[in-house]
Short mmCIF file of C-alpha atoms and ligand atoms in Angstrom, two decimals:
data_model
loop_
_atom_site.label_atom_id
_atom_site.label_comp_id
_atom_site.label_asym_id
_atom_site.label_seq_id
_atom_site.Cartn_x
_atom_site.Cartn_y
_atom_site.Cartn_z
CA UNK Q 318 0.01 -0.05 -0.10
CA UNK Q 319 1.14 3.57 -0.36
CA UNK Q 320 2.68 5.11 2.81
CA UNK Q 321 -0.16 5.97 5.22
CA UNK Q 322 -1.57 9.52 4.83
CA UNK Q 323 -2.86 11.50 7.74
CA UNK Q 324 -6.27 9.98 7.74
CA UNK Q 325 -4.99 6.41 7.46
CA UNK Q 326 -2.49 6.96 10.13
CA UNK Q 327 -4.96 8.54 12.55
CA UNK Q 328 -7.17 5.31 11.92
CA UNK Q 329 -4.20 3.19 12.64
CA UNK Q 330 -3.53 4.75 16.01
CA UNK Q 331 -7.33 4.91 16.92
CA UNK Q 332 -7.66 1.14 16.28
CA UNK Q 333 -4.46 0.34 18.12
CA UNK Q 334 -5.56 2.26 21.28
CA UNK Q 335 -9.01 0.82 21.16
CA UNK Q 336 -7.84 -2.84 20.80
CA UNK Q 337 -4.81 -2.49 23.10
CA UNK Q 338 -2.02 -3.14 20.57
CA UNK Q 339 0.77 -0.96 19.41
CA UNK Q 340 2.46 -0.41 15.98
CA UNK Q 341 6.08 -1.50 15.92
CA UNK Q 342 8.22 1.54 15.04
CA UNK Q 343 11.38 0.28 13.45
CA UNK Q 344 14.45 2.59 13.00
CA UNK Q 345 16.16 2.21 9.70
CA UNK Q 346 19.40 3.68 8.29
CA UNK Q 347 19.65 2.22 4.83
CA UNK Q 348 17.71 0.40 2.01
CA UNK Q 349 18.58 -2.89 3.49
CA UNK Q 350 17.14 -2.11 6.95
CA UNK Q 351 14.04 -0.42 5.44
CA UNK Q 352 13.36 -3.43 3.33
CA UNK Q 353 13.77 -5.60 6.52
CA UNK Q 354 11.16 -3.64 8.24
CA UNK Q 355 8.69 -3.87 5.35
CA UNK Q 356 9.23 -7.57 4.91
CA UNK Q 357 8.85 -8.23 8.64
CA UNK Q 358 5.54 -6.24 8.86
CA UNK Q 359 4.27 -7.73 5.82
CA UNK Q 360 4.96 -11.30 6.84
CA UNK Q 361 3.16 -10.49 10.17
CA UNK Q 362 0.27 -8.85 8.46
CA UNK Q 363 0.94 -6.01 10.83
CA UNK Q 364 0.78 -2.37 9.99
CA UNK Q 365 3.69 -0.31 11.34
CA UNK Q 366 6.04 2.64 11.31
CA UNK Q 367 9.50 3.17 9.69
CA UNK Q 368 11.44 5.86 11.28
CA UNK Q 369 14.68 7.62 10.68
CA UNK Q 370 16.79 9.45 13.40
CA UNK Q 371 19.11 12.32 12.86
CA UNK Q 372 22.12 10.10 12.99
CA UNK Q 373 20.38 7.58 10.74
CA UNK Q 374 19.70 10.33 8.15
CA UNK Q 375 23.28 11.55 8.36
CA UNK Q 376 24.55 8.01 7.86
CA UNK Q 377 22.14 7.34 4.89
CA UNK Q 378 23.36 10.53 3.13
CA UNK Q 379 26.93 9.02 3.00
CA UNK Q 380 29.86 9.68 5.08
CA UNK Q 381 31.16 12.52 2.85
CA UNK Q 382 27.93 14.45 3.16
CA UNK Q 383 26.61 13.66 6.58
CA UNK Q 384 23.31 15.50 5.79
CA UNK Q 385 20.61 14.21 8.00
CA UNK Q 386 17.70 15.86 6.09
CA UNK Q 387 19.16 14.49 2.66
CA UNK Q 388 19.49 10.97 3.96
CA UNK Q 389 16.06 10.93 5.52
CA UNK Q 390 14.49 12.13 2.25
CA UNK Q 391 16.33 9.44 0.37
CA UNK Q 392 15.07 6.64 2.66
CA UNK Q 393 11.53 8.09 2.61
CA UNK Q 394 11.50 8.18 -1.15
CA UNK Q 395 12.56 4.56 -1.28
CA UNK Q 396 9.91 3.52 1.22
CA UNK Q 397 7.25 5.47 -0.74
CA UNK Q 398 8.09 3.36 -3.75
CA UNK Q 399 8.57 -0.03 -2.15
CA UNK Q 400 5.70 0.09 0.24
CA UNK Q 401 3.30 0.14 -2.69
CA UNK Q 402 4.18 -3.56 -3.22
CA UNK Q 403 3.46 -4.79 0.36
CA UNK Q 404 -0.13 -5.59 1.57
CA UNK Q 405 0.27 -3.54 4.68
CA UNK Q 406 0.13 0.21 5.77
CA UNK Q 407 3.25 1.83 6.96
CA UNK Q 408 3.73 5.34 8.37
CA UNK Q 409 6.98 7.38 7.98
CA UNK Q 410 8.25 9.02 11.15
CA UNK Q 411 11.30 10.84 12.15
CA UNK Q 412 12.73 10.17 15.64
CA UNK Q 413 14.15 12.22 18.41
CA UNK Q 414 15.05 15.77 17.25
CA UNK Q 415 16.44 18.15 19.84
CA UNK Q 416 15.74 21.87 19.58
CA UNK Q 417 19.23 22.65 18.21
CA UNK Q 418 18.66 20.15 15.26
CA UNK Q 419 15.24 21.31 14.28
CA UNK Q 420 16.76 23.70 11.65
CA UNK Q 421 18.79 20.85 10.10
CA UNK Q 422 16.25 18.10 10.25
CA UNK Q 423 12.55 18.42 11.00
CA UNK Q 424 12.00 21.94 9.49
CA UNK Q 425 13.65 21.19 6.11
CA UNK Q 426 11.63 17.85 5.99
CA UNK Q 427 8.47 19.81 6.77
CA UNK Q 428 9.40 22.32 4.02
CA UNK Q 429 9.86 19.39 1.68
CA UNK Q 430 6.36 18.10 2.47
CA UNK Q 431 4.87 21.57 2.06
CA UNK Q 432 6.57 21.86 -1.40
CA UNK Q 433 5.16 18.45 -2.37
CA UNK Q 434 1.66 19.32 -1.15
CA UNK Q 435 1.76 22.58 -3.18
CA UNK Q 436 1.97 20.44 -6.40
CA UNK Q 437 -0.61 17.86 -5.24
CA UNK Q 438 1.91 15.16 -4.16
CA UNK Q 439 1.57 13.23 -0.93
CA UNK Q 440 3.44 14.19 2.26
CA UNK Q 441 6.90 13.03 2.44
CA UNK Q 442 6.79 11.90 6.19
CA UNK Q 443 3.54 11.16 8.10
CA UNK Q 444 4.87 12.34 11.40
CA UNK Q 445 7.95 14.05 13.10
CA UNK Q 446 9.14 14.00 16.72
CA UNK Q 447 10.32 16.94 18.54
CA UNK Q 448 12.29 15.96 21.71
CA UNK Q 449 12.21 18.84 24.15
CA UNK Q 450 12.71 16.70 27.12
CA UNK Q 451 16.02 18.35 27.84
CA UNK Q 452 14.38 21.80 28.03
CA UNK Q 453 12.03 23.09 30.74
CA UNK Q 454 8.43 21.96 30.35
CA UNK Q 455 7.45 25.49 29.49
CA UNK Q 456 9.88 25.79 26.62
CA UNK Q 457 9.26 22.19 25.51
CA UNK Q 458 5.54 23.04 25.19
CA UNK Q 459 6.09 26.46 23.57
CA UNK Q 460 8.09 24.97 20.82
CA UNK Q 461 5.66 21.93 20.53
CA UNK Q 462 2.62 24.19 20.29
CA UNK Q 463 4.28 26.14 17.41
CA UNK Q 464 5.09 23.01 15.52
CA UNK Q 465 1.63 21.53 16.06
CA UNK Q 466 -0.02 24.74 14.57
CA UNK Q 467 2.03 24.34 11.38
CA UNK Q 468 1.57 20.48 11.38
CA UNK Q 469 -2.07 20.68 11.75
CA UNK Q 470 -2.18 22.75 8.46
CA UNK Q 471 0.12 20.22 6.72
CA UNK Q 472 -1.77 16.99 7.86
CA UNK Q 473 1.50 15.93 9.79
CA UNK Q 474 1.35 14.20 13.21
CA UNK Q 475 3.58 15.49 15.97
CA UNK Q 476 5.45 13.28 18.56
CA UNK Q 477 6.57 14.99 21.81
CA UNK Q 478 8.34 13.75 24.98
CA UNK Q 479 7.80 14.62 28.58
CA UNK Q 480 10.04 13.43 31.32
CA UNK Q 481 13.29 12.09 29.72
CA UNK Q 482 14.32 8.72 28.35
CA UNK Q 483 17.52 7.54 29.96
CA UNK Q 484 20.57 5.80 28.18
CA UNK Q 485 22.00 6.63 24.92
CA UNK Q 486 20.71 6.38 21.40
CA UNK Q 487 22.38 7.95 18.30
CA UNK Q 488 23.86 11.11 19.54
CA UNK Q 489 21.07 11.72 22.10
CA UNK Q 490 22.33 11.02 25.61
CA UNK Q 491 19.51 10.63 28.09
CA UNK Q 492 18.79 11.48 31.77
CA UNK Q 493 20.57 9.71 34.54
CA UNK Q 494 17.48 9.53 36.86
CA UNK Q 495 15.81 12.62 37.62
CA UNK Q 496 13.20 12.93 34.91
CA UNK Q 497 12.95 9.21 34.14
CA UNK Q 498 9.39 9.29 35.35
CA UNK Q 499 6.90 11.80 33.83
CA UNK Q 500 4.14 13.16 36.17
CA UNK Q 501 0.42 13.62 35.84
CA UNK Q 502 0.93 17.23 36.39
CA UNK Q 503 3.34 17.37 33.39
CA UNK Q 504 0.88 15.66 31.15
CA UNK Q 505 -1.98 17.75 32.15
CA UNK Q 506 0.05 20.69 31.10
CA UNK Q 507 0.62 19.07 27.76
CA UNK Q 508 -3.19 18.70 27.24
CA UNK Q 509 -3.83 22.22 28.34
CA UNK Q 510 -1.35 23.77 25.92
CA UNK Q 511 -1.68 21.45 22.96
CA UNK Q 512 -5.31 20.15 22.85
CA UNK Q 513 -6.98 23.58 21.92
CA UNK Q 514 -4.75 23.76 18.79
CA UNK Q 515 -6.29 20.87 16.96
CA UNK Q 516 -4.10 18.47 14.90
CA UNK Q 517 -2.91 15.19 16.29
CA UNK Q 518 -0.08 14.35 18.57
CA UNK Q 519 1.54 11.42 20.26
CA UNK Q 520 3.07 11.61 23.62
CA UNK Q 521 6.22 9.82 24.68
CA UNK Q 522 5.59 9.96 28.53
CA UNK Q 523 8.48 8.30 30.27
CA UNK Q 524 8.04 5.67 32.88
CA UNK Q 525 11.61 4.68 33.65
CA UNK Q 526 12.45 3.97 29.94
CA UNK Q 527 16.13 3.72 29.10
CA UNK Q 528 17.58 3.53 25.45
CA UNK Q 529 19.90 0.75 24.70
CA UNK Q 530 19.78 -2.70 26.34
CA UNK Q 531 20.84 -3.81 29.77
CA UNK Q 532 20.93 -6.81 31.96
CA UNK Q 533 17.79 -7.65 33.83
CA UNK Q 534 17.27 -5.46 36.98
CA UNK Q 535 18.84 -2.35 35.53
CA UNK Q 536 15.69 -0.70 34.29
CA UNK Q 537 12.89 -0.14 36.72
CA UNK Q 538 9.86 0.32 34.39
CA UNK Q 539 6.59 1.63 36.17
CA UNK Q 540 3.91 1.41 33.50
CA UNK Q 541 1.41 2.41 36.27
CA UNK Q 542 2.83 6.05 35.65
CA UNK Q 543 0.98 5.94 32.34
CA UNK Q 544 -2.25 4.92 33.96
CA UNK Q 545 -2.04 7.81 36.29
CA UNK Q 546 -1.42 10.21 33.51
CA UNK Q 547 -4.28 8.86 31.46
CA UNK Q 548 -6.79 9.01 34.48
CA UNK Q 549 -5.66 12.50 35.37
CA UNK Q 550 -6.16 13.95 31.80
CA UNK Q 551 -9.55 12.13 31.35
CA UNK Q 552 -10.77 13.41 34.74
CA UNK Q 553 -9.77 16.99 33.83
CA UNK Q 554 -10.60 17.23 30.16
CA UNK Q 555 -12.77 14.30 29.30
CA UNK Q 556 -12.42 11.07 27.36
CA UNK Q 557 -11.43 13.09 24.16
CA UNK Q 558 -8.26 14.15 25.76
CA UNK Q 559 -6.99 10.59 26.48
CA UNK Q 560 -3.38 10.43 25.26
CA UNK Q 561 -1.91 8.28 22.42
CA UNK Q 562 1.27 7.15 23.94
CA UNK Q 563 4.66 6.14 22.66
CA UNK Q 564 7.04 3.73 24.38
CA UNK Q 565 10.66 4.54 23.87
CA UNK Q 566 13.64 2.59 25.27
CA UNK Q 567 11.71 -0.62 25.57
CA UNK Q 568 14.59 -3.20 24.60
CA UNK Q 569 14.96 -5.71 27.24
CA UNK Q 570 11.53 -5.08 28.82
CA UNK Q 571 9.50 -8.08 29.87
CA UNK Q 572 6.38 -9.11 27.94
CA UNK Q 573 4.16 -8.34 30.96
CA UNK Q 574 5.64 -4.84 31.10
CA UNK Q 575 5.00 -4.25 27.45
CA UNK Q 576 1.45 -5.51 27.70
CA UNK Q 577 0.63 -3.45 30.72
CA UNK Q 578 1.87 -0.37 28.86
CA UNK Q 579 -0.51 -1.33 25.78
CA UNK Q 580 -3.35 -1.49 28.08
CA UNK Q 581 -2.76 2.04 29.19
CA UNK Q 582 -2.74 3.48 25.63
CA UNK Q 583 0.62 2.94 24.16
CA UNK Q 584 0.05 2.86 20.37
CA UNK Q 585 3.79 3.02 19.12
CA UNK Q 586 6.71 1.25 20.48
CA UNK Q 587 10.09 2.09 19.20
CA UNK Q 588 12.25 -0.90 18.52
CA UNK Q 589 15.87 -0.14 17.53
CA UNK Q 590 18.53 -1.83 19.64
CA UNK Q 591 16.98 -5.26 19.19
CA UNK Q 592 16.94 -4.85 15.52
CA UNK Q 593 20.54 -3.67 15.39
CA UNK Q 594 21.59 -6.84 17.20
CA UNK Q 595 19.61 -9.09 15.04
CA UNK Q 596 21.05 -7.49 11.88
CA UNK Q 597 24.73 -7.71 13.19
CA UNK Q 598 24.30 -11.25 14.61
CA UNK Q 599 23.60 -12.49 11.09
CA UNK Q 600 26.62 -10.71 9.63
CA UNK Q 601 28.88 -11.96 12.44
CA UNK Q 602 27.69 -15.53 11.86
CA UNK Q 603 28.43 -15.17 8.13
CA UNK Q 604 32.00 -13.81 8.83
CA UNK Q 605 32.98 -16.38 11.42
CA UNK Q 606 31.62 -19.29 9.34
CA UNK Q 607 33.44 -18.00 6.11
CA UNK Q 608 36.54 -16.54 7.82
CA UNK Q 609 38.88 -17.86 5.03
CA UNK Q 610 36.53 -16.81 2.24
CA UNK Q 611 35.84 -13.18 3.28
CA UNK Q 612 39.55 -12.71 3.95
CA UNK Q 613 42.52 -13.41 1.50
CA UNK Q 614 44.64 -15.62 3.91
CA UNK Q 615 48.16 -16.61 3.17
CA UNK Q 616 48.26 -15.39 -0.41
CA UNK Q 617 44.86 -17.06 -1.26
CA UNK Q 618 42.29 -15.10 -3.13
CA UNK Q 619 39.25 -15.46 -0.83
CA UNK Q 620 35.82 -16.41 -2.19
CA UNK Q 621 34.07 -13.66 -4.23
CA UNK Q 622 30.40 -15.01 -3.46
CA UNK Q 623 30.96 -14.76 0.28
CA UNK Q 624 32.76 -11.37 0.40
CA UNK Q 625 30.15 -9.79 -2.04
CA UNK Q 626 28.28 -7.57 0.45
CA UNK Q 627 25.00 -8.72 -0.88
CA UNK Q 628 25.62 -12.29 0.59
CA UNK Q 629 25.63 -11.29 4.27
CA UNK Q 630 23.37 -8.19 3.90
CA UNK Q 631 20.77 -10.46 2.61
CA UNK Q 632 21.10 -12.72 5.59
CA UNK Q 633 21.04 -9.64 7.84
CA UNK Q 634 17.87 -8.33 6.11
CA UNK Q 635 16.10 -11.68 6.84
CA UNK Q 636 17.25 -11.85 10.34
CA UNK Q 637 16.02 -8.41 11.09
CA UNK Q 638 12.70 -9.11 9.38
CA UNK Q 639 12.39 -12.06 11.76
CA UNK Q 640 12.99 -9.69 14.59
CA UNK Q 641 10.30 -7.27 13.39
CA UNK Q 642 7.97 -10.26 13.47
CA UNK Q 643 8.80 -11.01 17.02
CA UNK Q 644 8.16 -7.21 17.82
CA UNK Q 645 4.78 -7.42 16.10
CA UNK Q 646 3.82 -10.49 18.18
CA UNK Q 647 4.90 -8.83 21.39
CA UNK Q 648 2.93 -5.78 20.59
CA UNK Q 649 -0.15 -7.81 19.50
CA UNK Q 650 -0.20 -6.23 16.15
CA UNK Q 651 0.19 -9.47 14.21
CA UNK Q 652 -2.72 -9.96 11.86
CA UNK Q 653 -4.13 -6.53 12.63
CA UNK Q 654 -3.49 -4.71 9.28
CA UNK Q 655 -6.24 -2.49 7.96
CA UNK Q 656 -5.37 -3.72 4.52
CA UNK Q 657 -8.30 -5.88 3.34
CA UNK Q 658 -7.26 -9.46 2.76
ZN1 ZN F 416 13.62 7.09 21.90
#
């Protein structure tokens, strides 16, 4: 199917929240990883999200250019073309963008969408995240409100963050502990400032999330924080104000923690670290198994068919697709595509 437009994406998140499942949001940095995401989602009959981070965009543009917006556009254009051939809906997101990177990443991408809309073409991305979690809540919401006003006119969805995700992802280094748990007061302020604007937004409300992956016991997730935030906002502003939540930093979480979060209104879960490992595990297996074929040892010539990058990248693509299928199953999105079968 074509990449989800605004109306389709809104329907995707409405259905997910109502039926207590979430869309896997897979970070990609190349054609190969984007294809893995599409394949895994299609084989799961799950709709989902493909997303590009600032670092992923810079990587995709090539090491000589390191232009985050350019790389994101290239990946998005590939996904627009390829997605037409898969029987599922996929939305295109950008991931964490701090205030000091808006000018280099989100805003040029929004301009690109506005240019396309002016000539009757579809939006480039479906949604963009602004991460103001390192700012005061006041400044975070001032910037978020301005973006949402513009996004509402462009049929773009905004993702914001309150509290702060710990750990490290890309070049975004998170909090140590202070803001790891958002509060009902913070999220009430979000609703007060953003809901009157109109448009649609997703909220990454943190509940102890940490980017990266750690041994059991390191991360103390408290999904009940999400329940408290939802109850507070519905009590004050009514059912219409119930949040659409995003789960960041979920690698290594238990299935029961994930399911509890889904029950409280998480509609999007970012999966990055687990995908990176699945991809690299397949490459490592190939290299160890074919040690004397990928290297020219003792004056030998190696084996062309095992050092051709396609040989191990194809294995990595399939391995990552399998991990995407696992994510869809964990998030209860398997078989839930809106695409008529
Ligand atoms: Zn994140």
